[in-house]
PDB file of C-alpha atoms and ligand atoms in Angstrom:
ATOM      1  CA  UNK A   1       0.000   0.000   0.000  1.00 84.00           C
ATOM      2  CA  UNK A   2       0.806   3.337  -0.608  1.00 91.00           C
ATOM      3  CA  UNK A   3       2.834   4.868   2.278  1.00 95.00           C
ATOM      4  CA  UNK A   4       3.207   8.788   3.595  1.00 96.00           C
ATOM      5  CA  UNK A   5       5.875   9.311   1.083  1.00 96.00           C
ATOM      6  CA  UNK A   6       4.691   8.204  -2.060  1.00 96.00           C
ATOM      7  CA  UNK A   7       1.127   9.877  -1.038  1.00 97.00           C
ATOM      8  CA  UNK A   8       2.433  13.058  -0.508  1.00 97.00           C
ATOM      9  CA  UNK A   9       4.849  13.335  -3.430  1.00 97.00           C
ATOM     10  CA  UNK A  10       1.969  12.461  -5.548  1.00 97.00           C
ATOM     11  CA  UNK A  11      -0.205  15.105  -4.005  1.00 98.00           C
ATOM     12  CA  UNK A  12       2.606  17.468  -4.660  1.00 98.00           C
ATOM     13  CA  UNK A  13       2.520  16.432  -8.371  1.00 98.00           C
ATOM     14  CA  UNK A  14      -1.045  16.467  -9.013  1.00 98.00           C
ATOM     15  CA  UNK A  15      -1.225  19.874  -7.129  1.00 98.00           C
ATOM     16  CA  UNK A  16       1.659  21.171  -9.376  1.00 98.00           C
ATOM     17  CA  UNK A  17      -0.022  19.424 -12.654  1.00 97.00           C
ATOM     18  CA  UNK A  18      -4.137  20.428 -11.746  1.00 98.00           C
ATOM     19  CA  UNK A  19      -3.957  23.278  -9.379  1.00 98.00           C
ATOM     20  CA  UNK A  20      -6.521  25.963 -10.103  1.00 98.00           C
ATOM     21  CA  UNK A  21      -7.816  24.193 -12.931  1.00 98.00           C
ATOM     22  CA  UNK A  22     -11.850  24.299 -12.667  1.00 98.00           C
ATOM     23  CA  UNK A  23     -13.759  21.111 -12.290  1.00 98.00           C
ATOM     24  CA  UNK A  24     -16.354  20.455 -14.516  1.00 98.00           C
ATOM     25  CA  UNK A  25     -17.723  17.652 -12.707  1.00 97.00           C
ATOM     26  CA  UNK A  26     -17.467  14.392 -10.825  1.00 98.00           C
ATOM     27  CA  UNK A  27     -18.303  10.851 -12.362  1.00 97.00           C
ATOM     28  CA  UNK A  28     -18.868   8.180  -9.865  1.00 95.00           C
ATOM     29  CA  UNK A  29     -17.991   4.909 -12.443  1.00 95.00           C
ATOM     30  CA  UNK A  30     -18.772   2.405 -10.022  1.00 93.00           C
ATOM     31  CA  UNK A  31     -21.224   1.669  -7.423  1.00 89.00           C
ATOM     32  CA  UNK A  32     -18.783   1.518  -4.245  1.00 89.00           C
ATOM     33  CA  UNK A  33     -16.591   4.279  -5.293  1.00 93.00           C
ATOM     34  CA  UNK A  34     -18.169   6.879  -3.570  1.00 96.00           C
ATOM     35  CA  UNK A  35     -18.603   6.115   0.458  1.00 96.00           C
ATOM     36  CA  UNK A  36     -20.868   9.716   1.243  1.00 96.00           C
ATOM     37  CA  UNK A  37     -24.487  10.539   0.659  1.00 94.00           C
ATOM     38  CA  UNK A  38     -24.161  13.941   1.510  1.00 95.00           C
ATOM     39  CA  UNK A  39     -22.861  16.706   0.541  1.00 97.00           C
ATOM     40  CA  UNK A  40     -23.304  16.360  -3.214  1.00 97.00           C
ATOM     41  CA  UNK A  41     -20.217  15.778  -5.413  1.00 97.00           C
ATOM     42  CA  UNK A  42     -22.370  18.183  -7.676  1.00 97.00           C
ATOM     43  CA  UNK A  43     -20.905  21.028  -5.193  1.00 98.00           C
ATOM     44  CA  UNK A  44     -17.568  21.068  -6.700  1.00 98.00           C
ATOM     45  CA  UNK A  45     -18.659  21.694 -10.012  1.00 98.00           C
ATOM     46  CA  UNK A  46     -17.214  24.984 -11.597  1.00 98.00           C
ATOM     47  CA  UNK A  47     -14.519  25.678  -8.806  1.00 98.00           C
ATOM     48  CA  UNK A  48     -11.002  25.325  -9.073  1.00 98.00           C
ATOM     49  CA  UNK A  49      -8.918  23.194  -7.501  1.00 98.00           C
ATOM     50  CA  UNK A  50      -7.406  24.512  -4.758  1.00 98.00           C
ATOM     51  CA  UNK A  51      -4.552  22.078  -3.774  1.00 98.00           C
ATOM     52  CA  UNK A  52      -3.722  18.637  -3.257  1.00 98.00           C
ATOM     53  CA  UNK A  53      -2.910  17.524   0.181  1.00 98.00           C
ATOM     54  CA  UNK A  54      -2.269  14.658   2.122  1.00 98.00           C
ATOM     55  CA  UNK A  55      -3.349  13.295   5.517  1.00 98.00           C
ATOM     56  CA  UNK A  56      -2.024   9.962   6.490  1.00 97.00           C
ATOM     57  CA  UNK A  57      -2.481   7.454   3.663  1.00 97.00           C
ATOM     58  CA  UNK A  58      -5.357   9.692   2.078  1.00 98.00           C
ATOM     59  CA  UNK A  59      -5.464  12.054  -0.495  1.00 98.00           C
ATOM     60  CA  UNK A  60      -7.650  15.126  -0.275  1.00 98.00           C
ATOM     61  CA  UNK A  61      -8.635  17.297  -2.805  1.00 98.00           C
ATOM     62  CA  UNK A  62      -9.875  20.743  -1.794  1.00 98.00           C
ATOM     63  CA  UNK A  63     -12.580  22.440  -3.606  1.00 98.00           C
ATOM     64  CA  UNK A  64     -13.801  25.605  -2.050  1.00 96.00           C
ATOM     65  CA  UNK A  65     -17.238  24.297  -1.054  1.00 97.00           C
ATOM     66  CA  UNK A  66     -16.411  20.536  -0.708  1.00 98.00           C
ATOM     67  CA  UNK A  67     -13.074  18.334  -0.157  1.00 98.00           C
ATOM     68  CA  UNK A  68     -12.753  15.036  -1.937  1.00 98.00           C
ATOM     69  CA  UNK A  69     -10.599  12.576   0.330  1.00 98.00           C
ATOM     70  CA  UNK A  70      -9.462   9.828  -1.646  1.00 98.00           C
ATOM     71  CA  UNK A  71      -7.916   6.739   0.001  1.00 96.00           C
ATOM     72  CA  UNK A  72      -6.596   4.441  -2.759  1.00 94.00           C
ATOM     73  CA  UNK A  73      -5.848   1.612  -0.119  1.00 89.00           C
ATOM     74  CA  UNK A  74      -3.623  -1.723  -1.722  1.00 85.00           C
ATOM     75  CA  UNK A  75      -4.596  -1.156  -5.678  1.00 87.00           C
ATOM     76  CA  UNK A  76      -5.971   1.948  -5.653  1.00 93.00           C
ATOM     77  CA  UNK A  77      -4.629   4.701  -8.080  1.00 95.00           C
ATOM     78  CA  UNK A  78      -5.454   8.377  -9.119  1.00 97.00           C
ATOM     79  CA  UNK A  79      -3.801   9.855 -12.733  1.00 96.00           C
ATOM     80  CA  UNK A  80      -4.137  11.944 -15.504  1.00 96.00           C
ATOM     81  CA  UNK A  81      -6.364  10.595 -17.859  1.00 97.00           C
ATOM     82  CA  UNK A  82      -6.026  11.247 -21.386  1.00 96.00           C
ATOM     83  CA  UNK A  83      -8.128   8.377 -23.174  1.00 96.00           C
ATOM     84  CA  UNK A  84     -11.246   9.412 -21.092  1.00 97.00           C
ATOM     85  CA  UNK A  85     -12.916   6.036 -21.852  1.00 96.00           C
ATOM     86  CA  UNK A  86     -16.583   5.105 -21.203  1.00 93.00           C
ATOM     87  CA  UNK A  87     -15.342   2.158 -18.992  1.00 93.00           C
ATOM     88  CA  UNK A  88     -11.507   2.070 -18.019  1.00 95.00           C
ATOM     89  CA  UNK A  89     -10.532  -0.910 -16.838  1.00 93.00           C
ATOM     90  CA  UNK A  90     -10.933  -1.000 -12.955  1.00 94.00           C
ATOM     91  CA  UNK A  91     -12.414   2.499 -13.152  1.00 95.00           C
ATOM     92  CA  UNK A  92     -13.778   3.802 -10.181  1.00 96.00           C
ATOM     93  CA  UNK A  93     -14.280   7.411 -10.211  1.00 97.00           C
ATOM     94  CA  UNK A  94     -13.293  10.393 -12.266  1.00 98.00           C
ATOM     95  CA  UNK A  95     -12.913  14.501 -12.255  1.00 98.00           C
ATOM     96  CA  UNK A  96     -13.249  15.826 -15.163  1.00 98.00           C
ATOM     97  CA  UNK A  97     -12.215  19.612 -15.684  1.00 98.00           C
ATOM     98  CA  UNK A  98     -13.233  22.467 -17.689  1.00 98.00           C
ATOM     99  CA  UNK A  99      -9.894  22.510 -20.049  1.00 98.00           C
ATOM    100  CA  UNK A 100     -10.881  18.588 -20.751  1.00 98.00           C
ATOM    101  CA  UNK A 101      -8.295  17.384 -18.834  1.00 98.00           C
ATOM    102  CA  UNK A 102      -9.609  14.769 -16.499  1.00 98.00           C
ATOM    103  CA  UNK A 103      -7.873  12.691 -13.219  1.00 98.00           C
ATOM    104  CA  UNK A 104      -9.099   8.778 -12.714  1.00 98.00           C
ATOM    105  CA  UNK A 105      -9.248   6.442  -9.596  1.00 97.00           C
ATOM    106  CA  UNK A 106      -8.953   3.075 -10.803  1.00 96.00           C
ATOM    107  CA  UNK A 107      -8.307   0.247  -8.336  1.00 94.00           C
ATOM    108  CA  UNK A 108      -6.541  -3.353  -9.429  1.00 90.00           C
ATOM    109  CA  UNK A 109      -8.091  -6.419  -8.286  1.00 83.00           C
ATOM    110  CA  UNK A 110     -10.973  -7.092  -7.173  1.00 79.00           C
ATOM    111  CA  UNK A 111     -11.402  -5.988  -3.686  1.00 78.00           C
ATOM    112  CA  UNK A 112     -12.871  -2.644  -4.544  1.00 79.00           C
ATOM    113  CA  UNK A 113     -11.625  -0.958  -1.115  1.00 86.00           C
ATOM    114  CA  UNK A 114     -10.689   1.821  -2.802  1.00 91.00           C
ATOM    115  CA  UNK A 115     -13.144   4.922  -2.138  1.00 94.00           C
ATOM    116  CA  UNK A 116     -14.010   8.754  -2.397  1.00 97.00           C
ATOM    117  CA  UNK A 117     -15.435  10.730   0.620  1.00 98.00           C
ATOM    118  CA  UNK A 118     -16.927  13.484   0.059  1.00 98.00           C
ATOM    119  CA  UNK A 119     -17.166  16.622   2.893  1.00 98.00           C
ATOM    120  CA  UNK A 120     -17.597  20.180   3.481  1.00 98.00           C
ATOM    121  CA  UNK A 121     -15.998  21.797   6.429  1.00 96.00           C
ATOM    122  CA  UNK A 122     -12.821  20.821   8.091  1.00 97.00           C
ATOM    123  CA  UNK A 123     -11.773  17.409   6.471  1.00 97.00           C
ATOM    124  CA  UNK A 124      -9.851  16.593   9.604  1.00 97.00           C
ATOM    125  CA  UNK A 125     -12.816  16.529  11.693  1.00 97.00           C
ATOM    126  CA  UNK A 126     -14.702  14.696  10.231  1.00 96.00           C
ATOM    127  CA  UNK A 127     -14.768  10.570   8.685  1.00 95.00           C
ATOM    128  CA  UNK A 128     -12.338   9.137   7.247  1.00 96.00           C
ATOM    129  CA  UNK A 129      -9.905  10.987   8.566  1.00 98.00           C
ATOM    130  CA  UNK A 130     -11.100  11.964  12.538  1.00 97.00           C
ATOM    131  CA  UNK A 131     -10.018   8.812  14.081  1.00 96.00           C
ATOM    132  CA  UNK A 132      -6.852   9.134  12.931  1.00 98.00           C
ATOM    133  CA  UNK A 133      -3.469   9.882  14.690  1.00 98.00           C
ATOM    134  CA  UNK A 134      -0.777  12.534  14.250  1.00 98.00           C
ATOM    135  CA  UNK A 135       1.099  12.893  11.502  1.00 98.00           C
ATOM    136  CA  UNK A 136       4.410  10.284  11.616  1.00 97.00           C
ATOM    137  CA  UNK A 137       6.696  12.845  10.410  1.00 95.00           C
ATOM    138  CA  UNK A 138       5.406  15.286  12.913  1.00 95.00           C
ATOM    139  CA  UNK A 139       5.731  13.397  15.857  1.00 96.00           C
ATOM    140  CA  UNK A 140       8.685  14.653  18.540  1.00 97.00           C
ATOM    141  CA  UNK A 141       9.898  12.556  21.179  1.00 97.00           C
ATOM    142  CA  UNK A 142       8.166  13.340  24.769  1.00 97.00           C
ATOM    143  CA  UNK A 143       4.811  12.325  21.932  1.00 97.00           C
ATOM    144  CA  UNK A 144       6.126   9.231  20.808  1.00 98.00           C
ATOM    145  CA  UNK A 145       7.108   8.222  24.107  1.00 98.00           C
ATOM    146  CA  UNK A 146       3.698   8.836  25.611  1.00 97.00           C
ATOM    147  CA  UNK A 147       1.952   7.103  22.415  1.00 98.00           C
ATOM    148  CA  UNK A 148       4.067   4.194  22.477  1.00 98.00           C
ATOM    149  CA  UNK A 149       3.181   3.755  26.103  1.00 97.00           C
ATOM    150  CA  UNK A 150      -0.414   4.329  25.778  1.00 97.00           C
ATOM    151  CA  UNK A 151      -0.723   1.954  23.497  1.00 97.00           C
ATOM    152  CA  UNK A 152       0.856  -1.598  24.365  1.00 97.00           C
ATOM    153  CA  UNK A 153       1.556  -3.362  21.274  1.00 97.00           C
ATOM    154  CA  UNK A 154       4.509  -5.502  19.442  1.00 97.00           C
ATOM    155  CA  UNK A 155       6.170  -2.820  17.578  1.00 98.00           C
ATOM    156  CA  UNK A 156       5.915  -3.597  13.769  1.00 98.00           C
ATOM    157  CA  UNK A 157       1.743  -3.398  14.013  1.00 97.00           C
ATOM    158  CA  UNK A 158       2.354  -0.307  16.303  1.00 98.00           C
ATOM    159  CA  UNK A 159       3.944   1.278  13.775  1.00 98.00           C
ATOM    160  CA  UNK A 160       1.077   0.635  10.945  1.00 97.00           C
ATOM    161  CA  UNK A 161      -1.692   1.085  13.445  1.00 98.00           C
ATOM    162  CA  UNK A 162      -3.084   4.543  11.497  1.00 97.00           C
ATOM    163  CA  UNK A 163      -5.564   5.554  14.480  1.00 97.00           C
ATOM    164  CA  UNK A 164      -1.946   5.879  16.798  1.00 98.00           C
ATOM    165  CA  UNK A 165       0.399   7.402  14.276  1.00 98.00           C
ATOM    166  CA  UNK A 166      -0.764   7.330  10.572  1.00 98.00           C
ATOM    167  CA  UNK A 167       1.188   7.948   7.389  1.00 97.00           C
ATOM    168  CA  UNK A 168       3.628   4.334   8.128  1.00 97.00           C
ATOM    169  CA  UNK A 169       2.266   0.999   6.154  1.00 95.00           C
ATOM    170  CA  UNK A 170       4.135  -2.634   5.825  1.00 94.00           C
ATOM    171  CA  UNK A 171       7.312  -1.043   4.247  1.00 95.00           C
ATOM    172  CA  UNK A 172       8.054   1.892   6.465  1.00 97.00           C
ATOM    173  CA  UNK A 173       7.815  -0.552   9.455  1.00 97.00           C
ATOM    174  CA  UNK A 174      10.100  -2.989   8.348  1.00 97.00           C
ATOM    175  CA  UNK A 175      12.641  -0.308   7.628  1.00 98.00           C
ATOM    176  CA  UNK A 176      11.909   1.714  10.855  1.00 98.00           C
ATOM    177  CA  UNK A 177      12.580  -0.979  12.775  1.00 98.00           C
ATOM    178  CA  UNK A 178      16.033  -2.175  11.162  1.00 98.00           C
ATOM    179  CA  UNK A 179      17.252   1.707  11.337  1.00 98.00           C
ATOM    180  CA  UNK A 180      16.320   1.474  15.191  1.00 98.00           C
ATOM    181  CA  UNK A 181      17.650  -1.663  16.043  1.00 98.00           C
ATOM    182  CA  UNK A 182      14.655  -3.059  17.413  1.00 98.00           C
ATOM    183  CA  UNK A 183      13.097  -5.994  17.469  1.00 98.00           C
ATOM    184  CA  UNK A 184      10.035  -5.558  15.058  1.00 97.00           C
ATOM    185  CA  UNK A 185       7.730  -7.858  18.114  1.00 96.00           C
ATOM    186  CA  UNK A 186       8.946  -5.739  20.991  1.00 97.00           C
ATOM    187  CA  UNK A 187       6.664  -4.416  23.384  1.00 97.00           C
ATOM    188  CA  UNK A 188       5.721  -0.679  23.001  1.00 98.00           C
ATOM    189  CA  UNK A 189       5.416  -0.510  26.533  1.00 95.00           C
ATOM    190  CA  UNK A 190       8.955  -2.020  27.599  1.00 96.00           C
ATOM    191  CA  UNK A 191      11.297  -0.042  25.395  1.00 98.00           C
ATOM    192  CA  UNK A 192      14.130   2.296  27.153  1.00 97.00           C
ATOM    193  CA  UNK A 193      14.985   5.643  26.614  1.00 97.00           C
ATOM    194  CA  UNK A 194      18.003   4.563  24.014  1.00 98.00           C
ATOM    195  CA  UNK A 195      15.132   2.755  21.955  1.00 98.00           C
ATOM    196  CA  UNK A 196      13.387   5.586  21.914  1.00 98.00           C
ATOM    197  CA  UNK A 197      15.352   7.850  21.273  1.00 98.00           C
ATOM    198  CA  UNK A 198      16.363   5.540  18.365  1.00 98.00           C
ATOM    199  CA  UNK A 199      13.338   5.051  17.044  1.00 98.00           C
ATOM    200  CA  UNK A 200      12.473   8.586  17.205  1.00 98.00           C
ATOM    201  CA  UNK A 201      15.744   9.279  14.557  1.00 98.00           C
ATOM    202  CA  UNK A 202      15.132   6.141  12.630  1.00 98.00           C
ATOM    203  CA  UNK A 203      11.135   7.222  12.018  1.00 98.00           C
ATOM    204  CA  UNK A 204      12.253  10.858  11.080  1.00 97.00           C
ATOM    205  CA  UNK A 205      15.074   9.437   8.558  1.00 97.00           C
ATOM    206  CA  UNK A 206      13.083   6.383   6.711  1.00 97.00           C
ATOM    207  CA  UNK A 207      10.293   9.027   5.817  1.00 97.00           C
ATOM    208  CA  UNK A 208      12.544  11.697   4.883  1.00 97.00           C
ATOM    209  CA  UNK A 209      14.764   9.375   2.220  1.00 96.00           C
ATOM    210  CA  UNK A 210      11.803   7.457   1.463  1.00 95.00           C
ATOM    211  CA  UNK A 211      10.188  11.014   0.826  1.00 96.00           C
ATOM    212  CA  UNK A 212      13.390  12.341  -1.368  1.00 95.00           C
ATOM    213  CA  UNK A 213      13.584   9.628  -3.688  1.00 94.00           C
ATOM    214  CA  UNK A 214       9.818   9.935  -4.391  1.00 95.00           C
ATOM    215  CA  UNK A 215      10.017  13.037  -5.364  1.00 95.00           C
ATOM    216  CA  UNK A 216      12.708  12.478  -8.328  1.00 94.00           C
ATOM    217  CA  UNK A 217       9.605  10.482  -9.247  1.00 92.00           C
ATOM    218  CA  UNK A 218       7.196  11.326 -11.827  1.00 90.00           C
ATOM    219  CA  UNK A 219       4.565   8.703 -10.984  1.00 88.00           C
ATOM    220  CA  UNK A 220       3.979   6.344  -7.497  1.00 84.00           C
ATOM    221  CA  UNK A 221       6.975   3.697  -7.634  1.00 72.00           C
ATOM    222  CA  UNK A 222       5.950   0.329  -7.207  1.00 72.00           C
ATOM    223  CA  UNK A 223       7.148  -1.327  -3.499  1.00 65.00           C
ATOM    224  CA  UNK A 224       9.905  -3.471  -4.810  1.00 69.00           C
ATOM    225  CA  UNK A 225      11.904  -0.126  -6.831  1.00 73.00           C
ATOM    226  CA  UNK A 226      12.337   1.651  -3.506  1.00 80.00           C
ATOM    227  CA  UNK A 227      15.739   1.387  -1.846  1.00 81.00           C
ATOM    228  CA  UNK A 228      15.807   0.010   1.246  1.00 90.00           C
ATOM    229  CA  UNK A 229      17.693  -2.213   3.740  1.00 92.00           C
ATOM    230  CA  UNK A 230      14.678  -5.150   4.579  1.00 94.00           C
ATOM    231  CA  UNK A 231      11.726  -4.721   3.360  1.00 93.00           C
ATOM    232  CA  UNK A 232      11.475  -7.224   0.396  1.00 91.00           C
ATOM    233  CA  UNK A 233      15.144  -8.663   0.513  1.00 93.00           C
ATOM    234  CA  UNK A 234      14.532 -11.770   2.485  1.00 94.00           C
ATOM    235  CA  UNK A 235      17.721 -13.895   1.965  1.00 96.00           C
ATOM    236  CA  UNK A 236      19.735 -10.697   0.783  1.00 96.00           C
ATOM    237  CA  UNK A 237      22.550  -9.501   3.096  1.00 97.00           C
ATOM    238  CA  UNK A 238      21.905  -6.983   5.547  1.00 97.00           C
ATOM    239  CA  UNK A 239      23.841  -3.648   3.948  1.00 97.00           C
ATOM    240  CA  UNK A 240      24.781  -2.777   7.284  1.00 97.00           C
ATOM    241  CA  UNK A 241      26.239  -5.616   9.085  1.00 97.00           C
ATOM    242  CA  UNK A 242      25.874  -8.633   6.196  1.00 97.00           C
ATOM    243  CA  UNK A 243      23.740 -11.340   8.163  1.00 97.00           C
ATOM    244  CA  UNK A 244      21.149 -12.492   5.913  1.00 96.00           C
ATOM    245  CA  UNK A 245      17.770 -10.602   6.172  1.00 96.00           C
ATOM    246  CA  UNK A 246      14.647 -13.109   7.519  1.00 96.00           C
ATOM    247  CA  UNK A 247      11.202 -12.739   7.252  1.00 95.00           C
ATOM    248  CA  UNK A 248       8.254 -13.777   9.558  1.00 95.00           C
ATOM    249  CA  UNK A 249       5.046 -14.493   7.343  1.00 91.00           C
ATOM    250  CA  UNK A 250       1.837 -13.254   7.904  1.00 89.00           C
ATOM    251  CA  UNK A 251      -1.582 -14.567   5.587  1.00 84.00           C
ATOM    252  CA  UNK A 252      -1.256 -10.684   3.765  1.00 81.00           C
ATOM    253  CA  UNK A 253       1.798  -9.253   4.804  1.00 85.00           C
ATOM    254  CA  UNK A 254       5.527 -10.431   5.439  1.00 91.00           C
ATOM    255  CA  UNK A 255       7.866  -8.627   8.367  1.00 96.00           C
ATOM    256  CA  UNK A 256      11.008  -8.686   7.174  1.00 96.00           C
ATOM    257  CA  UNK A 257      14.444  -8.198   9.949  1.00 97.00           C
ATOM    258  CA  UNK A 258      17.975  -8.393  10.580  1.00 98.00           C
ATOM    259  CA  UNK A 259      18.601 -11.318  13.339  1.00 97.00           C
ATOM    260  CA  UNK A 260      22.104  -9.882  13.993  1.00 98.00           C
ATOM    261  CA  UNK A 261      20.686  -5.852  13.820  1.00 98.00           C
ATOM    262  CA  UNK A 262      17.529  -6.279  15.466  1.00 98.00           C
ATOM    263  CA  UNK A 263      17.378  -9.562  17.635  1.00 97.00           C
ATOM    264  CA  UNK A 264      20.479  -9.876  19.168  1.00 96.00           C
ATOM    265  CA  UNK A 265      20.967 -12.898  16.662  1.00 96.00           C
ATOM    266  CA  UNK A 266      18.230 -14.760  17.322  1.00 95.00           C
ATOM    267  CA  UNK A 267      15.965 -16.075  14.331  1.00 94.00           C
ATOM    268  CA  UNK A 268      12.227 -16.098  14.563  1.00 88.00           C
ATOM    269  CA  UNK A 269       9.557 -18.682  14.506  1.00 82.00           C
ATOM    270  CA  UNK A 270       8.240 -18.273  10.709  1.00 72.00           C
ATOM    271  CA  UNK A 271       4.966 -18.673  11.323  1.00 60.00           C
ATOM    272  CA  UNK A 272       3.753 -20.095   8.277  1.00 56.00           C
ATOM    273  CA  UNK A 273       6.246 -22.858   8.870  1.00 53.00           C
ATOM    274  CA  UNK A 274       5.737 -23.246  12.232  1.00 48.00           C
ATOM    275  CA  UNK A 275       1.755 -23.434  12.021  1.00 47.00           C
ATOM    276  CA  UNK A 276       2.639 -26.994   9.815  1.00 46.00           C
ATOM    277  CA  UNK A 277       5.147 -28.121  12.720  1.00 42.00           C
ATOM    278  CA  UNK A 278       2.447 -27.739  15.485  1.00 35.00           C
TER     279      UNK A 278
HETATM  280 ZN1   ZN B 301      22.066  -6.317   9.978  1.00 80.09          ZN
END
């Protein structure tokens, strides 16, 4: 899925790209697309677009009388459309503007979790995006520390759990947690001050490279093109001390880790295998 970085250089491109361009009007192209009843997509019609900014995962596009907040989720994507077709393939929405330009939300696959939110008022207020919690790249370290003790968890799904810090996804939290040192199943609520403080720096540094590179970009990069020192690379070395990277599997997901970085050496029960051994 799409993480903080790759959401908010893309919102920095389409904002360059459609910025102050006037909608002509919103096409809903499939039946789950759009998640509101109210206020009318209708509302946006012959306003410019004001900007396109980011809040966690989500995209929000800011009319003056309504804001579209876009989450594309796993498969979800949101481009330029130049063919304009009466059905694009896994089409779920489009805004079409006055200069015949036009921006699509498709989704790949099948899950159609993909979706549009309309609202008027403060965005932030208000669902999808009032539950959520502070920015990742905005959080200093009396906050984290407080959050991370607040909220007992292993650290890996603390890390992707967007209602206690959003913007961080599968990628970001196998990285974070190789740049801290940690163990990516440590307790939130047991780590010292040095762990912290480590994973304070290492948060702050994996979303500001992360962020960099995606902005040499001129579309989202797919998961496996970003650089990286775990994520994806079970079996490689470890760039910084050579062990061989491991990964624990989950049904959807995979954590990936360092044994000699992150676990004083010790490998992990793979629990796909270890699910067959019981
Ligand atoms: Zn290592």
């Amino acid at each position: 899925m799409p993480e903080m970085p790759e959401i908010q250089a893309h919102a920095e491109r389409l904002t360059d790209d459609f910025g102050g361009t006037v909608l002509e009007r919103f096409q809903p192209l499939s039946f789950t697309a759009l998640k509101t009843a109210a206020p009318s997509p209708e509302e946006a019609a012959g306003h410019p677009l004001a900007d396109v900014g980011r809040r966690g995962k989500h995209l929000l596009l800011r009319f003056e009388p309504v804001t579209f907040v876009v989450h594309l989720m796993q498969g979800g994507r949101l481009r330029p459309d130049p063919k304009q077709a009466a059905r694009p393939r896994g089409g779920q929405a489009r805004w079409r503007f006055a200069d015949g330009r036009a921006l699509l939300l498709t989704e790949a696959g099948t899950e159609r979790r993909a979706g549009v939110w309309v609202v008027a008022g403060d965005p932030l207020t208000q669902p999808p995006l009032d539950e959520l919690g502070p920015e990742a790249d905005a959080l200093d370290r009396t906050t984290l520390g407080r959050l991370l003790a607040e909220h007992p968890m292993r650290l890996h799904g603390w890390l992707r759990d967007q209602r206690v810090v959003a913007g961080l996804g599968r990628r970001l939290a196998n990285e974070v947690c190789h740049r801290a040192k940690l163990s990516p199943f440590a307790s939130t609520a047991k780590l010292d001050d040095g762990a912290v403080d480590r994973l304070h720096a290492a948060i702050d540094e994996c979303l500001a490279e992360s962020l960099a590179v995606e902005r040499t970009r001129s579309d989202m990069s797919s998961s496996k093109e970003r650089p990286g020192a775990v994520h994806h690379r079970t079996g490689e070395p470890c760039p910084v001390c050579g062990d061989t990277d491991r990964a624990v599997e989950y049904r959807s997901y995979t954590v990936n880790y360092c044994p000699t970085c992150q676990t004083g050496g010790k490998v992990l029960a793979d629990n796909t295998t270890s699910r067959f051994l019981k």
